PDB file of C-alpha atoms in Angstrom:
ATOM      1  CA  MET A   1      -0.008   0.021  -0.007  1.00  0.00           C
ATOM      2  CA  ALA A   2       1.317   3.380  -0.984  1.00  0.00           C
ATOM      3  CA  ARG A   3       1.655   6.177   1.544  1.00  0.00           C
ATOM      4  CA  TYR A   4       2.045   9.858   0.753  1.00  0.00           C
ATOM      5  CA  GLU A   5       3.249  12.916   2.653  1.00  0.00           C
ATOM      6  CA  VAL A   6       0.584  15.591   2.737  1.00  0.00           C
ATOM      7  CA  ALA A   7       1.653  18.976   4.165  1.00  0.00           C
ATOM      8  CA  LEU A   8      -1.214  20.841   5.714  1.00  0.00           C
ATOM      9  CA  ASP A   9      -0.634  24.675   5.721  1.00  0.00           C
ATOM     10  CA  TRP A  10      -2.994  26.678   7.829  1.00  0.00           C
ATOM     11  CA  VAL A  11      -3.287  30.100   6.282  1.00  0.00           C
ATOM     12  CA  GLY A  12      -1.469  32.435   8.612  1.00  0.00           C
ATOM     13  CA  GLY A  13      -0.736  29.616  10.945  1.00  0.00           C
ATOM     14  CA  PRO A  14       1.351  26.428  11.362  1.00  0.00           C
ATOM     15  CA  SER A  15       2.209  23.775   8.920  1.00  0.00           C
ATOM     16  CA  ARG A  16       2.113  20.016   9.598  1.00  0.00           C
ATOM     17  CA  THR A  17       2.954  17.050   7.449  1.00  0.00           C
ATOM     18  CA  ILE A  18       1.037  13.802   7.798  1.00  0.00           C
ATOM     19  CA  ASP A  19       1.371  10.369   6.120  1.00  0.00           C
ATOM     20  CA  VAL A  20      -1.716   9.326   4.268  1.00  0.00           C
ATOM     21  CA  ASP A  21      -2.435   5.799   2.931  1.00  0.00           C
ATOM     22  CA  GLU A  22      -3.668   5.654  -0.706  1.00  0.00           C
ATOM     23  CA  ASN A  23      -7.031   4.322   0.522  1.00  0.00           C
ATOM     24  CA  GLU A  24      -7.419   6.936   3.257  1.00  0.00           C
ATOM     25  CA  THR A  25      -8.802  10.469   2.869  1.00  0.00           C
ATOM     26  CA  VAL A  26      -6.890  13.436   4.111  1.00  0.00           C
ATOM     27  CA  LEU A  27      -9.517  14.061   6.739  1.00  0.00           C
ATOM     28  CA  GLU A  28      -9.255  10.451   8.026  1.00  0.00           C
ATOM     29  CA  ALA A  29      -5.410  10.662   8.184  1.00  0.00           C
ATOM     30  CA  SER A  30      -5.577  14.030   9.990  1.00  0.00           C
ATOM     31  CA  GLN A  31      -7.892  12.665  12.618  1.00  0.00           C
ATOM     32  CA  ARG A  32      -5.751   9.459  12.964  1.00  0.00           C
ATOM     33  CA  THR A  33      -2.675  11.696  13.683  1.00  0.00           C
ATOM     34  CA  GLY A  34      -4.425  14.042  15.984  1.00  0.00           C
ATOM     35  CA  ARG A  35      -4.524  17.035  13.598  1.00  0.00           C
ATOM     36  CA  SER A  36      -7.895  18.819  13.579  1.00  0.00           C
ATOM     37  CA  LEU A  37      -9.339  19.901  10.176  1.00  0.00           C
ATOM     38  CA  PRO A  38     -12.794  21.417   9.803  1.00  0.00           C
ATOM     39  CA  TYR A  39     -15.439  19.121   8.365  1.00  0.00           C
ATOM     40  CA  GLY A  40     -19.166  18.682   8.247  1.00  0.00           C
ATOM     41  CA  CYS A  41     -20.914  15.994   6.146  1.00  0.00           C
ATOM     42  CA  ARG A  42     -18.049  13.607   5.247  1.00  0.00           C
ATOM     43  CA  THR A  43     -19.753  13.022   1.862  1.00  0.00           C
ATOM     44  CA  GLY A  44     -18.489  15.880  -0.226  1.00  0.00           C
ATOM     45  CA  ALA A  45     -21.789  17.747  -0.075  1.00  0.00           C
ATOM     46  CA  CYS A  46     -21.119  20.646   2.298  1.00  0.00           C
ATOM     47  CA  GLY A  47     -17.668  22.017   1.522  1.00  0.00           C
ATOM     48  CA  THR A  48     -16.612  22.650   5.111  1.00  0.00           C
ATOM     49  CA  CYS A  49     -13.509  20.511   4.677  1.00  0.00           C
ATOM     50  CA  VAL A  50     -12.272  22.372   1.521  1.00  0.00           C
ATOM     51  CA  GLY A  51      -8.558  22.833   1.090  1.00  0.00           C
ATOM     52  CA  ARG A  52      -6.623  24.414  -1.804  1.00  0.00           C
ATOM     53  CA  LEU A  53      -3.826  22.451  -3.524  1.00  0.00           C
ATOM     54  CA  LEU A  54      -0.569  24.416  -3.435  1.00  0.00           C
ATOM     55  CA  ALA A  55       1.976  21.992  -4.825  1.00  0.00           C
ATOM     56  CA  ILE A  56       2.327  18.421  -6.019  1.00  0.00           C
ATOM     57  CA  ASP A  57       5.296  16.186  -5.342  1.00  0.00           C
ATOM     58  CA  GLY A  58       7.674  18.913  -4.166  1.00  0.00           C
ATOM     59  CA  THR A  59       7.105  21.259  -7.020  1.00  0.00           C
ATOM     60  CA  ALA A  60       7.419  24.877  -5.869  1.00  0.00           C
ATOM     61  CA  ALA A  61       4.376  26.873  -5.733  1.00  0.00           C
ATOM     62  CA  ASP A  62       3.032  29.971  -3.882  1.00  0.00           C
ATOM     63  CA  ASP A  63      -0.134  32.100  -3.847  1.00  0.00           C
ATOM     64  CA  ASP A  64       1.192  34.166  -6.780  1.00  0.00           C
ATOM     65  CA  ALA A  65       1.770  31.151  -8.927  1.00  0.00           C
ATOM     66  CA  ARG A  66      -1.848  29.940  -8.090  1.00  0.00           C
ATOM     67  CA  ASP A  67      -3.231  32.910 -10.002  1.00  0.00           C
ATOM     68  CA  GLU A  68      -1.096  32.212 -13.058  1.00  0.00           C
ATOM     69  CA  GLU A  69      -1.374  28.407 -13.362  1.00  0.00           C
ATOM     70  CA  PRO A  70      -3.384  26.478 -10.864  1.00  0.00           C
ATOM     71  CA  THR A  71      -2.179  23.072  -9.811  1.00  0.00           C
ATOM     72  CA  ASN A  72      -4.371  20.256 -11.203  1.00  0.00           C
ATOM     73  CA  VAL A  73      -6.302  18.535  -8.423  1.00  0.00           C
ATOM     74  CA  ALA A  74      -6.929  15.422 -10.597  1.00  0.00           C
ATOM     75  CA  ASP A  75      -3.129  14.802 -10.709  1.00  0.00           C
ATOM     76  CA  ALA A  76      -2.989  14.660  -6.889  1.00  0.00           C
ATOM     77  CA  PHE A  77      -6.205  13.130  -5.668  1.00  0.00           C
ATOM     78  CA  ALA A  78      -8.728  10.438  -6.286  1.00  0.00           C
ATOM     79  CA  TYR A  79     -12.254  11.114  -4.982  1.00  0.00           C
ATOM     80  CA  ARG A  80     -14.335   8.420  -3.324  1.00  0.00           C
ATOM     81  CA  ARG A  81     -17.404  10.012  -4.814  1.00  0.00           C
ATOM     82  CA  THR A  82     -18.401  13.156  -6.858  1.00  0.00           C
ATOM     83  CA  PRO A  83     -17.427  16.326  -4.934  1.00  0.00           C
ATOM     84  CA  LYS A  84     -20.898  17.925  -5.032  1.00  0.00           C
ATOM     85  CA  ALA A  85     -19.957  21.031  -3.050  1.00  0.00           C
ATOM     86  CA  LEU A  86     -17.387  22.121  -5.648  1.00  0.00           C
ATOM     87  CA  LYS A  87     -18.240  23.623  -9.059  1.00  0.00           C
ATOM     88  CA  SER A  88     -15.919  22.731 -11.987  1.00  0.00           C
ATOM     89  CA  ARG A  89     -14.426  26.253 -11.753  1.00  0.00           C
ATOM     90  CA  HIS A  90     -13.490  25.572  -8.064  1.00  0.00           C
ATOM     91  CA  ARG A  91     -11.810  22.279  -9.028  1.00  0.00           C
ATOM     92  CA  ASP A  92      -9.988  24.123 -11.836  1.00  0.00           C
ATOM     93  CA  ASP A  93      -8.781  26.589  -9.295  1.00  0.00           C
ATOM     94  CA  GLY A  94      -7.266  23.901  -7.187  1.00  0.00           C
ATOM     95  CA  TYR A  95      -9.908  23.445  -4.513  1.00  0.00           C
ATOM     96  CA  VAL A  96     -10.309  19.911  -3.103  1.00  0.00           C
ATOM     97  CA  LEU A  97     -12.734  18.341  -0.515  1.00  0.00           C
ATOM     98  CA  LEU A  98     -10.500  16.634   1.990  1.00  0.00           C
ATOM     99  CA  CYS A  99     -13.311  14.423   3.477  1.00  0.00           C
ATOM    100  CA  ILE A 100     -13.562  12.371   0.275  1.00  0.00           C
ATOM    101  CA  ALA A 101     -10.172  12.904  -1.325  1.00  0.00           C
ATOM    102  CA  ALA A 102      -7.355  10.294  -1.184  1.00  0.00           C
ATOM    103  CA  PRO A 103      -3.862  11.442  -2.325  1.00  0.00           C
ATOM    104  CA  ARG A 104      -2.081   9.948  -5.331  1.00  0.00           C
ATOM    105  CA  THR A 105       1.196  11.867  -4.718  1.00  0.00           C
ATOM    106  CA  ASP A 106       2.943  13.889  -2.101  1.00  0.00           C
ATOM    107  CA  CYS A 107       1.435  17.268  -1.939  1.00  0.00           C
ATOM    108  CA  ARG A 108       0.940  20.548  -0.035  1.00  0.00           C
ATOM    109  CA  ILE A 109      -2.554  21.935   0.763  1.00  0.00           C
ATOM    110  CA  ALA A 110      -3.762  25.204   2.341  1.00  0.00           C
ATOM    111  CA  VAL A 111      -6.379  24.412   4.874  1.00  0.00           C
ATOM    112  CA  GLY A 112      -8.689  26.001   7.481  1.00  0.00           C
ATOM    113  CA  SER A 113     -11.574  28.473   7.687  1.00  0.00           C
ATOM    114  CA  ARG A 114      -9.825  31.104   5.545  1.00  0.00           C
ATOM    115  CA  VAL A 115      -9.657  28.732   2.569  1.00  0.00           C
ATOM    116  CA  GLN A 116     -13.387  28.014   2.933  1.00  0.00           C
ATOM    117  CA  ALA A 117     -14.046  31.751   3.013  1.00  0.00           C
ATOM    118  CA  GLU A 118     -12.326  32.061  -0.358  1.00  0.00           C
ATOM    119  CA  LEU A 119     -15.030  29.925  -1.828  1.00  0.00           C
ATOM    120  CA  VAL A 120     -18.257  31.138  -0.115  1.00  0.00           C
ATOM    121  CA  ASP A 121     -19.462  34.162   1.816  1.00  0.00           C
ATOM    122  CA  ASN A 122     -20.112  33.339   5.413  1.00  0.00           C
ATOM    123  CA  PRO A 123     -23.468  34.911   6.509  1.00  0.00           C
ATOM    124  CA  TRP A 124     -22.464  34.396  10.191  1.00  0.00           C
ATOM    125  CA  LYS A 125     -19.462  36.798  10.077  1.00  0.00           C
TER     126      LYS A 125
END
C-alpha cells in the first residue's frame, strides 16, 4: 500500500505534514494523527473541509503562482465520490474536498476556515 506525505498549511498559521495511505482520505489521516481539520458532512456535499492544492510532489508553488497556473487537483487526488460541493471552476482553481479525497502523490494543501471563506461568503461573520 502506498503512503504519501501531505503537508497541511493553515493560512497564517502552522504547517504540519502527515502520512496518508492511498485508501485513506486526508481528513481520516488528519484525525488518525491528532490534527484537527474542519469538516461537516463527510460526503463531499457541504464544503466545510475544503482545502486548496498548493503544490504536487515537491514542485514549488506559492499564492502568486496559483493565480497564473493552478495546480491540477486530478493529478494529486482520487475522489471516493463526486465532490458535489465544488463547481468545476472551483476544481480548476485547485480546491479539493478533504473528506472524500485520497492522495495519489506527495502534496501541499492550504487548509482552514480562511480557505473556505475564499469559496463562499459566510453569513455568520
